[in-house]
Coordinates of C-alpha atoms in Angstrom, one line a residue:
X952 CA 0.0 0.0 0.0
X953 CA 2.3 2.5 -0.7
X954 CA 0.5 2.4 1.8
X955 CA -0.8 -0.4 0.3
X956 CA -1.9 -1.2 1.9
X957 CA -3.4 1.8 3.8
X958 CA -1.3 0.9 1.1
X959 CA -1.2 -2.1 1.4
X960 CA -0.4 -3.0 0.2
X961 CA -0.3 -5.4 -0.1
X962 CA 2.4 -9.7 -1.5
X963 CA 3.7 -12.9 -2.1
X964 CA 6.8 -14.0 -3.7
X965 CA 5.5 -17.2 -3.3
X966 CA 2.0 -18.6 -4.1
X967 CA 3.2 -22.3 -3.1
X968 CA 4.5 -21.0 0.3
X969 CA 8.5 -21.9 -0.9
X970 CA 10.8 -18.8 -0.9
X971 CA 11.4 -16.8 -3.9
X972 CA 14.6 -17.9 -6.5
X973 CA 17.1 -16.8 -3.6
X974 CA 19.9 -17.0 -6.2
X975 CA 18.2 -14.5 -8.6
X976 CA 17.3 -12.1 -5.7
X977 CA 20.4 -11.9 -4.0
X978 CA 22.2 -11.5 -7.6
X979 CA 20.3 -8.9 -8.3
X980 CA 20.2 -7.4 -5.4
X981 CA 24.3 -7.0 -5.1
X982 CA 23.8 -5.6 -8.3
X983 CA 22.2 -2.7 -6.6
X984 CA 25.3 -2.4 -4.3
X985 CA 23.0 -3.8 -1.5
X986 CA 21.9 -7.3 -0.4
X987 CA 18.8 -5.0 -1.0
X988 CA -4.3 -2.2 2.7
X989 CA -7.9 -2.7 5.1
X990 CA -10.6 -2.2 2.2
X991 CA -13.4 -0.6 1.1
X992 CA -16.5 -2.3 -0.3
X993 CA -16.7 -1.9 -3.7
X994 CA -19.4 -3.4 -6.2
X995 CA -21.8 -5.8 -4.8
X996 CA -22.6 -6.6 -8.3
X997 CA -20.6 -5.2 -11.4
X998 CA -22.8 -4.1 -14.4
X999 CA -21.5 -6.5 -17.3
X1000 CA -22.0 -3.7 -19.0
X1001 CA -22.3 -3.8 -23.3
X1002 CA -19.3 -4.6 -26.0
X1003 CA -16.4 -1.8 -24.5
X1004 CA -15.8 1.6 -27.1
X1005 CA -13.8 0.7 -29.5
X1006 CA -10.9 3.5 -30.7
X1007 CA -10.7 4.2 -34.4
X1008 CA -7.9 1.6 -35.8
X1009 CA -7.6 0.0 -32.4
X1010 CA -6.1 -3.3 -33.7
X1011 CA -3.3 -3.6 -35.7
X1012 CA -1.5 -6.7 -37.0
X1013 CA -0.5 -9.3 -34.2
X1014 CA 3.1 -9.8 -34.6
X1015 CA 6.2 -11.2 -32.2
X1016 CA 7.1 -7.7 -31.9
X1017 CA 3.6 -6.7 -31.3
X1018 CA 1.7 -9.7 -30.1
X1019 CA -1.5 -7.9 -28.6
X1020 CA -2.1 -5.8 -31.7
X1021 CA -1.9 -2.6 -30.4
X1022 CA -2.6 0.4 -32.9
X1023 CA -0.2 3.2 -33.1
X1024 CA -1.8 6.8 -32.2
X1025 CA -4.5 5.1 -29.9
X1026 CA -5.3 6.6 -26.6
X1027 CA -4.1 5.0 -23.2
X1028 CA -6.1 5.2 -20.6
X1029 CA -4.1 4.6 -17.5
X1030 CA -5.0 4.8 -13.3
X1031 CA -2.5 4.2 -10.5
X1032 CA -2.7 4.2 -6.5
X1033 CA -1.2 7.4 -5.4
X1034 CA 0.6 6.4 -2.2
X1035 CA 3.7 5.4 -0.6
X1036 CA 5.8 4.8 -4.1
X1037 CA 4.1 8.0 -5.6
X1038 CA 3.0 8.0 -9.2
X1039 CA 6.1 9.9 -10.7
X1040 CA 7.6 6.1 -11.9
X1041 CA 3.8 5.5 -13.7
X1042 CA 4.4 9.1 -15.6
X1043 CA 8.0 8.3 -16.9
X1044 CA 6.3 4.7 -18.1
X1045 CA 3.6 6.4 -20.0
X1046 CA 6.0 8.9 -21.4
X1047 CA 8.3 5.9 -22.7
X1048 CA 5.2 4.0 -24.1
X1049 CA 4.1 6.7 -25.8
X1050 CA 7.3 7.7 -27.7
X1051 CA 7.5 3.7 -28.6
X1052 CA 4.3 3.6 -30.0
X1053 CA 2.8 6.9 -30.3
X1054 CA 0.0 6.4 -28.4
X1055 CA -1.4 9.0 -26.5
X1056 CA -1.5 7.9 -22.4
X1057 CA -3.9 10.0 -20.2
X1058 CA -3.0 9.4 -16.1
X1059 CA -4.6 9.8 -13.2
X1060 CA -3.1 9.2 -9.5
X1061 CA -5.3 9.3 -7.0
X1062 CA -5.6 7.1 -3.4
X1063 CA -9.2 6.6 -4.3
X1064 CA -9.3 4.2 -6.2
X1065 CA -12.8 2.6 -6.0
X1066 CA -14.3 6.1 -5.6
X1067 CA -12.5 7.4 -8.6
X1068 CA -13.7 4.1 -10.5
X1069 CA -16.9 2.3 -9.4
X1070 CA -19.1 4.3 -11.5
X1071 CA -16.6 3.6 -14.1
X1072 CA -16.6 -0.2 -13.8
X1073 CA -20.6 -0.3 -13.6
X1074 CA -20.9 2.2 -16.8
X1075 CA -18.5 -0.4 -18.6
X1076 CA -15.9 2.5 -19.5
X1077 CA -13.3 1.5 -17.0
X1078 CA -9.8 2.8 -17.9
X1079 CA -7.4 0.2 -20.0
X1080 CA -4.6 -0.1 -17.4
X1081 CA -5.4 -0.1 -13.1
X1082 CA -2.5 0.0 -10.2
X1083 CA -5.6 -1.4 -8.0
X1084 CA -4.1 -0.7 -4.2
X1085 CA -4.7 1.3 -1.0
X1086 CA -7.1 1.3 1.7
X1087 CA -9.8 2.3 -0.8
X1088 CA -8.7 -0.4 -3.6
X1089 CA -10.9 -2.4 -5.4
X1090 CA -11.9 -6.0 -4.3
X1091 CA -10.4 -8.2 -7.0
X1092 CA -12.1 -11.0 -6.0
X1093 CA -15.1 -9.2 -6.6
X1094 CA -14.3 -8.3 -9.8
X1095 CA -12.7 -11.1 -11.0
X1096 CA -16.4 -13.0 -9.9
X1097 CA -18.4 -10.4 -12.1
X1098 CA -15.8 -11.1 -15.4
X1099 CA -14.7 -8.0 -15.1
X1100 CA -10.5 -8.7 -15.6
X1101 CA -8.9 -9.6 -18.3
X1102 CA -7.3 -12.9 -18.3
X1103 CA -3.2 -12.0 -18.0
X1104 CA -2.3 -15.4 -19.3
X1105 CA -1.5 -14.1 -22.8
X1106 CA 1.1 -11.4 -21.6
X1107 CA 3.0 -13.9 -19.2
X1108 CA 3.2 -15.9 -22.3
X1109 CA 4.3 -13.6 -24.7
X1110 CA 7.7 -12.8 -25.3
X1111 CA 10.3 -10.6 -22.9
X1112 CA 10.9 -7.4 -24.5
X1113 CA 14.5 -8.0 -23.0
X1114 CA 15.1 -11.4 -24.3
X1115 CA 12.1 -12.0 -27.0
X1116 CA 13.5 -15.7 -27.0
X1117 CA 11.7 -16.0 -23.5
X1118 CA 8.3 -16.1 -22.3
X1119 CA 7.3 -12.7 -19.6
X1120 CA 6.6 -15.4 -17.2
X1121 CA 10.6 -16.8 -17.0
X1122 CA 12.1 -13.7 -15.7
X1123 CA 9.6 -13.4 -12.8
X1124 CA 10.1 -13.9 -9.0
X1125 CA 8.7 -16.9 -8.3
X1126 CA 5.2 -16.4 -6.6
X1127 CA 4.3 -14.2 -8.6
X1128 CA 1.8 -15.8 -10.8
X1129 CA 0.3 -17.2 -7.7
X1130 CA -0.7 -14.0 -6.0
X1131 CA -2.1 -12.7 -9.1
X1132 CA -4.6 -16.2 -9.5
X1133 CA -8.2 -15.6 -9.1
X1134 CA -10.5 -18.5 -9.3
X1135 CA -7.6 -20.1 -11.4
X1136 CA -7.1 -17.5 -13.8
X1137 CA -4.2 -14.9 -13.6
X1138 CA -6.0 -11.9 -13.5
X1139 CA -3.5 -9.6 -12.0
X1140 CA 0.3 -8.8 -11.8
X1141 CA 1.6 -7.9 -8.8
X1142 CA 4.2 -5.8 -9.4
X1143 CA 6.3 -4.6 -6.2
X1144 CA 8.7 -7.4 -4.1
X1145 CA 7.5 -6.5 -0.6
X1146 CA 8.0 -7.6 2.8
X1147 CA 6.7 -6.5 5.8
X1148 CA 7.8 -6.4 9.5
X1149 CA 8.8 -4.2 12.3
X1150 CA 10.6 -0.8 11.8
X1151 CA 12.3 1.7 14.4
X1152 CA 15.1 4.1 14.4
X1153 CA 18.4 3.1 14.3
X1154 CA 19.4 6.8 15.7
X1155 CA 16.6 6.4 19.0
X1156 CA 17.9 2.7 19.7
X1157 CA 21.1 4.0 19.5
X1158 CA 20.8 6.8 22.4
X1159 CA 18.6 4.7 24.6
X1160 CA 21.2 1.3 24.0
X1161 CA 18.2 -0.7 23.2
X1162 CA 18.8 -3.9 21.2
X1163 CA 16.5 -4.8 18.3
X1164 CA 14.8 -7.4 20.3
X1165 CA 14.3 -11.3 18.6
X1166 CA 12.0 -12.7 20.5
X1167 CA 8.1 -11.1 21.7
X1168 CA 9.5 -11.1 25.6
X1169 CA 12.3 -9.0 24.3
X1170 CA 10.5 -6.8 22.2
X1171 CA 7.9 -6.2 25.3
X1172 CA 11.0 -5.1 27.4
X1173 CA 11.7 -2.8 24.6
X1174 CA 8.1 -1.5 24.7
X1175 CA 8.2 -1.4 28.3
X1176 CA 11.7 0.5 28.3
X1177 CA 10.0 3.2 25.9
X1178 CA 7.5 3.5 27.9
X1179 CA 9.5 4.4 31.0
X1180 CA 11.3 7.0 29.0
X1181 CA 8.3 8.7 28.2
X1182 CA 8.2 7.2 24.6
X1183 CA 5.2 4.7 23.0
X1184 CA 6.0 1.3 22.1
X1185 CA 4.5 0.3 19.6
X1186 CA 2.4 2.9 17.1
X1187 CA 0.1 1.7 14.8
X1188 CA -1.9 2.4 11.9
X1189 CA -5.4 2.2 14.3
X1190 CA -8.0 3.5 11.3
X1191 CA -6.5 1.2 8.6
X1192 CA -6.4 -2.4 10.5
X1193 CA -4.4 -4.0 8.2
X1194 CA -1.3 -3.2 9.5
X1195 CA -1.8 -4.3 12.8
X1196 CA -3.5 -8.0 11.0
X1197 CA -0.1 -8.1 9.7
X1198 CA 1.3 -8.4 13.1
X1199 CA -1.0 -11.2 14.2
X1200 CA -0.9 -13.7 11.2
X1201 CA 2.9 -13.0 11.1
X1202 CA 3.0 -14.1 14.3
X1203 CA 0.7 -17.0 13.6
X1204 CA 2.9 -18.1 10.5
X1205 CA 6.1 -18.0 12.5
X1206 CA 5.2 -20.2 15.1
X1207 CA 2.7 -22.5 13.6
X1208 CA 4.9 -22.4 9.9
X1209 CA 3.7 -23.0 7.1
X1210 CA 1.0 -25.6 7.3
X1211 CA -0.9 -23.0 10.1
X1212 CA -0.4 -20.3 7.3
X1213 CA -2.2 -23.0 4.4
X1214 CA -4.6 -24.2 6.9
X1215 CA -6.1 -20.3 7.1
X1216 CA -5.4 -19.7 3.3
X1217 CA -7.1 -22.8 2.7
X1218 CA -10.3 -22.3 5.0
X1219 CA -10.2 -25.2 7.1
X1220 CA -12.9 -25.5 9.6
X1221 CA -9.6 -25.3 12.8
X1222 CA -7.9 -22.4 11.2
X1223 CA -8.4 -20.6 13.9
X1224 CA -10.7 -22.0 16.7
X1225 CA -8.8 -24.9 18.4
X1226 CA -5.5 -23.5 16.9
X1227 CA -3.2 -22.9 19.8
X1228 CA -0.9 -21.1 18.2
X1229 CA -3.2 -18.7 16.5
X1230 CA -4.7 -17.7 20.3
X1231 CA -1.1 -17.5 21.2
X1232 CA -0.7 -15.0 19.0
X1233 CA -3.2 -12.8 19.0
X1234 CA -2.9 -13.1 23.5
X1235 CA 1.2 -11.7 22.6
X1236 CA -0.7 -8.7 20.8
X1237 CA -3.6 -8.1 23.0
X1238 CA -0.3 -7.8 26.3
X1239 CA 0.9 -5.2 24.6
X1240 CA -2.6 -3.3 24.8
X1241 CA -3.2 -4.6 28.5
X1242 CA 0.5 -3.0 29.5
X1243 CA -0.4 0.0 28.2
X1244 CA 2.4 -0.2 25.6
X1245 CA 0.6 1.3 22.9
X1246 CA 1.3 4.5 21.5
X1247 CA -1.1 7.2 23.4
X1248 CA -4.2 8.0 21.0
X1249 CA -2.6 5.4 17.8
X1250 CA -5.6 4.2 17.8
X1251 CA -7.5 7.2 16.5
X1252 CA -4.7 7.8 13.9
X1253 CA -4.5 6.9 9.8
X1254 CA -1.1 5.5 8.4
X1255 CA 0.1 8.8 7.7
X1256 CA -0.6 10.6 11.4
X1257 CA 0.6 7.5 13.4
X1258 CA 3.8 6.9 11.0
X1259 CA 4.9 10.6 11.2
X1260 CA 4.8 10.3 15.2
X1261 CA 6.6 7.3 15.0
X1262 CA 9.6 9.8 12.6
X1263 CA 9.2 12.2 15.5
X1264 CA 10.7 9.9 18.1
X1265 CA 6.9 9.0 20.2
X1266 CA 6.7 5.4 19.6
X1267 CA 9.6 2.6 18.9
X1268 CA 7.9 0.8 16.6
X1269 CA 5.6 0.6 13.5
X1270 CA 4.7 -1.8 11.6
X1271 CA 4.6 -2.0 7.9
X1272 CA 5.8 -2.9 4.5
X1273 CA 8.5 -1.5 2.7
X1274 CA 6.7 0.8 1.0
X1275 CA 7.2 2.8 4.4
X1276 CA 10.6 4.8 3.8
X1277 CA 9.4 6.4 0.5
X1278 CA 6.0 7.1 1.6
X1279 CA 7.5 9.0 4.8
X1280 CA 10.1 10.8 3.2
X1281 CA 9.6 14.3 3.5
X1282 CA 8.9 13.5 7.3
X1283 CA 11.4 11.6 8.4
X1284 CA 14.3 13.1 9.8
X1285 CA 17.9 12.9 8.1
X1286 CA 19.8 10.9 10.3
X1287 CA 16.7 8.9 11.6
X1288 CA 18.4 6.1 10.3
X1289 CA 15.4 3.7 9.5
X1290 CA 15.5 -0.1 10.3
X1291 CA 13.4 -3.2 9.5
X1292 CA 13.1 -5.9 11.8
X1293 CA 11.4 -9.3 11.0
X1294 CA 8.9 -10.7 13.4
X1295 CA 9.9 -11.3 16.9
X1296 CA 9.6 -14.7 17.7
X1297 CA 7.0 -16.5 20.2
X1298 CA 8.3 -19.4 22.2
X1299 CA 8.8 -22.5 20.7
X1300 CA 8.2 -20.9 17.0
X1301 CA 8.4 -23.3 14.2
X1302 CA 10.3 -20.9 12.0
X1303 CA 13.5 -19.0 12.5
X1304 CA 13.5 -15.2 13.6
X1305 CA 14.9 -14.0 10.0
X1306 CA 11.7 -15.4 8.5
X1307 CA 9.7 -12.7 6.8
X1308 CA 6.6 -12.0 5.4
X1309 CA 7.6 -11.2 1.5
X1310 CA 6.8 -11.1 -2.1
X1311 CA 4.9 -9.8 -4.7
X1312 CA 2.2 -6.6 -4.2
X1313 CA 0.8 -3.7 -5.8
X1314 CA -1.2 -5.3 -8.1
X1315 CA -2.2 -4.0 -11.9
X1316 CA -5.0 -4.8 -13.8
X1317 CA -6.3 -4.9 -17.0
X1318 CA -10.2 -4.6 -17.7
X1319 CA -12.0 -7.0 -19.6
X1320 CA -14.2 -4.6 -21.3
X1321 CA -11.0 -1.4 -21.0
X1322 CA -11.9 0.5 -24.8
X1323 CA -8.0 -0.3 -25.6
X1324 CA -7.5 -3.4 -24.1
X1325 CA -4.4 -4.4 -26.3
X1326 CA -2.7 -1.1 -25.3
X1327 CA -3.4 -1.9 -21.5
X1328 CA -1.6 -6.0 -22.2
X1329 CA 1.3 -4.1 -24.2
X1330 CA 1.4 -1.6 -21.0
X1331 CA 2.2 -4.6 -19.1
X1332 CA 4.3 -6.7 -20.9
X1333 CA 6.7 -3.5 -20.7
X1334 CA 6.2 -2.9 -17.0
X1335 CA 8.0 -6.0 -17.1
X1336 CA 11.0 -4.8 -18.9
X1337 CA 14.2 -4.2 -17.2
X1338 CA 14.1 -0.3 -18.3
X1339 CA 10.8 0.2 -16.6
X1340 CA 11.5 -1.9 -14.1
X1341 CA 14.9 0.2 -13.6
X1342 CA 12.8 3.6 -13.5
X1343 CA 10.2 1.9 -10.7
X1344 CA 13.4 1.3 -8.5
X1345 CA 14.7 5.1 -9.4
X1346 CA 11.2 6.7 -8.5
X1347 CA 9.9 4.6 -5.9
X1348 CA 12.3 3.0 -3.9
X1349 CA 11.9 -0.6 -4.3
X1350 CA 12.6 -3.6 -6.1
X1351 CA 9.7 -5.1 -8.7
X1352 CA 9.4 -8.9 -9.3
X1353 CA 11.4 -8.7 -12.3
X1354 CA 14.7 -11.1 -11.9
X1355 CA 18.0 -9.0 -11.9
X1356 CA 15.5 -6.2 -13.6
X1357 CA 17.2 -3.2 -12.0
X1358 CA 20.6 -1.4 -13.4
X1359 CA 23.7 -2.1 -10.8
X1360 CA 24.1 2.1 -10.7
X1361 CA 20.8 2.2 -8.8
X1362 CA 20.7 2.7 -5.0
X1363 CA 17.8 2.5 -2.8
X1364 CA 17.4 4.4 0.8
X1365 CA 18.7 2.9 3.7
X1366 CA 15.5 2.0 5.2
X1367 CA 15.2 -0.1 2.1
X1368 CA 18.3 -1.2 2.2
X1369 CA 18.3 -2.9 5.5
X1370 CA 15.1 -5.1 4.6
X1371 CA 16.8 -6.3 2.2
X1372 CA 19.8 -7.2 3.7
X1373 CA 16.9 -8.9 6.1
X1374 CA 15.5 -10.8 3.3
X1375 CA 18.9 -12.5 2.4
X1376 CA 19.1 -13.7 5.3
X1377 CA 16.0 -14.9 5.4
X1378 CA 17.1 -16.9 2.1
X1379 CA 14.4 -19.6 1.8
X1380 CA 12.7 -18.5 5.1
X1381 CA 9.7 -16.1 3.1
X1382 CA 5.9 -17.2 3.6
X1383 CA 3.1 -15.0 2.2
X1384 CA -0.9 -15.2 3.0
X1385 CA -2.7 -15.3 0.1
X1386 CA -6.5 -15.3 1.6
X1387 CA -6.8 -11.2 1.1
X1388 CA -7.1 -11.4 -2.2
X1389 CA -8.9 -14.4 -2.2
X1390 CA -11.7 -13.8 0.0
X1391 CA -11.7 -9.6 0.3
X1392 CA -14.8 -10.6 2.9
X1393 CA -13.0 -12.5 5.1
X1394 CA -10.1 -10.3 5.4
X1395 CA -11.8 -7.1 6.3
X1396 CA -13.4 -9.4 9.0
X1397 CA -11.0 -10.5 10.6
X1398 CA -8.9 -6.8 10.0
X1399 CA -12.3 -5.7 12.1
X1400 CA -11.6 -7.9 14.9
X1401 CA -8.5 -6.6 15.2
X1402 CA -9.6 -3.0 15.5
X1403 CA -11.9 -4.3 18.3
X1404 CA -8.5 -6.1 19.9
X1405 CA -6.5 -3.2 20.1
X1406 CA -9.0 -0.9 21.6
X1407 CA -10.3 -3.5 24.3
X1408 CA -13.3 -4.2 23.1
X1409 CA -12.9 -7.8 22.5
X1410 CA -11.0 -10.5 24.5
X1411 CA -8.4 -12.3 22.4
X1412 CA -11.0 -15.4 22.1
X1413 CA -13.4 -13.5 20.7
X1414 CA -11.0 -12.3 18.3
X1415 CA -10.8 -16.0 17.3
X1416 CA -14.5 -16.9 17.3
X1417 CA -14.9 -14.1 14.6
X1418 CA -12.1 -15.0 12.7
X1419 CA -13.1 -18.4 12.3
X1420 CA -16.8 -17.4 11.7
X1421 CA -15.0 -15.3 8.9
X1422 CA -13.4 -18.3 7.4
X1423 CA -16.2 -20.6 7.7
X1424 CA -18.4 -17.9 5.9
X1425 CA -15.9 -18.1 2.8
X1426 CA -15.8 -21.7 2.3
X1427 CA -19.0 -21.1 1.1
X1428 CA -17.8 -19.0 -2.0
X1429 CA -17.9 -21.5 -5.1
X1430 CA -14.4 -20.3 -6.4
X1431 CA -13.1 -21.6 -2.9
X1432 CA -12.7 -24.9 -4.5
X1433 CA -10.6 -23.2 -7.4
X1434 CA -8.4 -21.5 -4.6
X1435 CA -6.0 -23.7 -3.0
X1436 CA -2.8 -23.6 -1.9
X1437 CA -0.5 -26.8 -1.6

C-alpha cells in the first residue's frame, strides 16, 4: 500500500509457500550495491455492461514484436494508486510507451481508487490499465467474480521485451503468478517485491542502547523500556487495521509455519478455533494493549498521522511494508536512520526469527471490457521490462518482481536497504498469506476484529471466534474450490 496497503499493500513472492529464487534475488540485489491495505467495499454486483468503445484503428496486426495488436496513435487510458511509491515512476512509463508507440496515455493518480472508479466499472468504460491498491482499492475478488478482468495469461506468455527468445513469465520472482490467481485464472500482476515487518530508528535505539529485540518477551521489554522513557511502544496504523493484521498472522505463520499459514489460506474449519498457536498470538498482541504499551491516541490515527509520530521519536515501533521509507520521506528526519526488523519470535516458533513475510504486491490490472484493451496487455508486458523496471526502483524506492531487472548504478534508501539485507538472510525462510485477495470478505473481517482487539473491546478469544466465523463464511464462495494452496 504505498500504503498499500493503507497501502497495502499489499504480496507474495511465493504462491506455493517456498521462498522466492534466492539466487536471482540476491544476484540482483548486489547488483544494486545492497543485499537489498484494510478495504473498502466496492461493487456488490458489477454491471457487465455492453461490447467496451472501441478506438478508431484500435487493432493492428498481431506480430512477435507486437503480439497484442496494439494500434499506433490510440489513446491509453491509464489509473495508478497514489501512495507510498508516488506516481512519478507511472508518468516516466507512460511517457516511454508513448514515444514507442505513439500512443497517447492519459494518467490519473489518486488514493481513491474505488471512488474514482466504481461508477466507471458499472458504466462499462473503465480505464485500459489499473494499479488497484490502497485502503480504498478495489476487491479483485469481486471483480474477478463479475468477469470484469482480463485474463493476464496471454502477456506472461508472450515474449520478454528483453530477451524475446523468453516467455514474460521466465524472468519473474517466483510467486508471482500465484498472488495474481483468481479463481484459477491470472487476473493480476503484482508488481512490487515486498516484505513486511517491524521498523524503528536506528538513531533512538542508539541513544537509549536498546537492542532490536528477537524474541516477543524482548520486544515487550523494549516496549516497556520506551514507555519508561516517556516514549510509545509500539504505534500503529489504528484507522486502517491492516497493518496491525499483519502483526498477528505473522505471528501465527512464524510459530505454527507453514501448514498454520495454508490451513487459514485454505479455509479449514480449525484455522483458527482450536489452533493454539493462532490464540497465542493474538494473546502476545492483545499484552501489549493490557500494558499500556501502545502508542497514546494510535488508535484514532491513519497511516500517515501515526507513521509521522513514529519519525518524530513518540513510539519505537511501527509496523509496515517496505513501501514505508518512501511514503514517509519528507517527514522523516535525516539521520533517523530507519531499520526493519522481521517478526519477533514467540516461544517455541516453528520458523527461525529471519523469516519474513515477502513477495509480490501492488497489483495491476487490465479490464476485460477497457476500450483499448491491447494497449493496456502491451502496458504490461513493458512494465515488465528491465528499463521500466529500472525507472520503478529510481522513483519509488523498491525492487519489482522482475529477476535482476534493475541497473547495478541504482541505489535504494537505507530503510530499504536494510530489509533487504533482512531478506537475504531470510534466504528460503519467506511465507506469504494469500486469503486477502482471495476472499476480500474474510479479510476485512478478521482486519475488524483486530480494531476491536487493540482498543479493548474484545478479548483475544473472541478475536478467534470471529475470525473463524470469517473463514467458515468463505468456504461457502464456489471459487473456494478453485483457490488452494499446496
Amino acid at each position: 500500500m504505498g500504503s498499500t496497503s493503507a497501502h497495502g499493500e499489499t504480496g507474495t513472492g511465493t504462491g506455493s509457500g517456498d521462498g522466492p529464487g534466492r539466487r536471482d534475488l540476491i544476484k540482483r540485489s548486489a547488483a544494486l550495491g545492497l543485499i537489498s491495505v484494510p478495504t473498502m467495499s466496492f461493487l456488490t454486483a458489477c454491471a457487465s455492461g455492453g461490447d467496451a468503445p472501441k478506438a478508431a484503428g484500435a487493432k493492428a496486426a498481431v506480430t512477435k514484436e507486437n503480439p497484442f495488436g496494439l494500434a499506433k496513435g490510440t489513446k491509453l487510458d491509464v489509473v495508478v494508486f497514489k501512495g507510498g511509491f508516488g506516481d512519478d515512476y507511472a508518468k516516466a512509463w507512460e511517457a516511454a510507451f508513448d514515444k514507442k508507440w505513439g500512443t497517447s496515455s492519459t494518467h490519473l493518480g489518486t488514493p481513491e481508487i474505488t471512488g474514482k472508479l466504481q461508477t466507471r466499472f458499472n458504466g462499462g468504460n473503465p480505464p485500459d490499465v489499473v494499479d488497484d491498491s490502497g485502503a480504498q482499492k478495489i476487491k479483485l475478488d469481486v471483480l474477478a467474480r463479475s468477469s470484469q478482468l482480463a485474463d493476464l495469461t496471454p502477456v506472461l506468455d508472450a515474449p520478454s521485451l528483453d530477451d524475446p527468445n523468453k516467455k514474460v513469465r521466465d524472468l519473474l520472482i517466483p510467486g508471482t503468478v500465484e498472488q495474481g490467481m483468481q479463481g484459477g485464472k491470472c487476473v493480476s500482476l503484482n508488481y512490487v517485491y515486498t516484505v513486511f515487518g517491524f521498523w524503528y530508528s536506528g538513531k533512538l535505539f542508539k541513544e537509549k542502547g536498546w537492542t532490536p529485540p528477537k524474541t516477543w518477551d524482548e520486544f515487550l521489554d523494549v516496549c516497556t523500556k520506551a514507555k519508561d522513557a516517556g516514549i510509545g511502544g509500539l504505534a500503529h496504523q489504528g484507522k486502517f487495521p491492516y497493518y496491525i493484521n499483519v502483526v498477528i498472522m505473522d505471528l501465527i505463520a512464524k510459530k505454527g509455519g507453514l501448514d498454520a499459514m495454508k490451513a487459514i489460506d485454505n479455509l479449514e474449519p480449525n484455522a483458527f478455533e482450536g489452533s493454539a498457536v493462532a490464540l497465542a498470538a493474538v494473546e502476545a498482541l492483545y499484552e501489549v494493549v493490557e500494558k499500556g504499551l501502545l502508542m497514546p491516541g494510535t488508535n484514532g490515527l491513519t497511516h500517515t498521522e501515526s507513521q509521522t509520530a513514529w519519525n518524530q521519536y513518540k513510539a519505537a515501533f511501527i509496523p509496515s511494508g517496505s513501501w514505508l521509507e518512501n511514503e514517509q520521506i519528507k517527514q522523516t528526519p535525516d539521520d533517523f536512520d530507519m531499520r526493519f526488523l522481521p517478526m519477533p519470535l514467540l516461544p517455541d516458533s516453528a520458523l527461525p526469527f529471519e523469516a519474513i513475510r515477502a513477495g509480490a504486491g501492488e497489483p495491476f490490472i487490465v479490464p476485460e471490457q477497457a476500450a483499448n484493451k491491447p494497449g493496456g496487455l502491451e502496458f504490461i508486458r513493458s512494465m515488465l521490462s528491465r528499463e521500466w523496471s529500472t525507472i520503478f526502483a529510481q522513483q519509488a524506492n523498491s525492487l519489482t518482481v522482475v529477476k535482476d531487472g534493475v541497473d547495478p548504478g541504482v541505489k535504494l534508501r537505507p530503510g530499504t536497504q536494510s530489509a533487504v539485507a533482512a531478506l537475504k538472510e531470510a534466504g528460503a525462510n519467506t511465507f506469504n498469506y494469500l486469503y486477502p485477495d482471495w476472499y476480500s470478505e474474510m479479510d476485512s473481517a478478521i482486519q475488524d476484529a483486530s480494531n476491536e482487539l487493540m482498543a479493548k473491546r474484545i478479548q483475544p478469544k473472541e478475536w478467534i471466534k470471529r475470525a473463524q466465523a470469517a473463514v467458515n463464511k468463505a468456504a461457502q464462495d464456489p471459487n473456494a474450490k478453485n483457490n488452494r494452496r499446496s
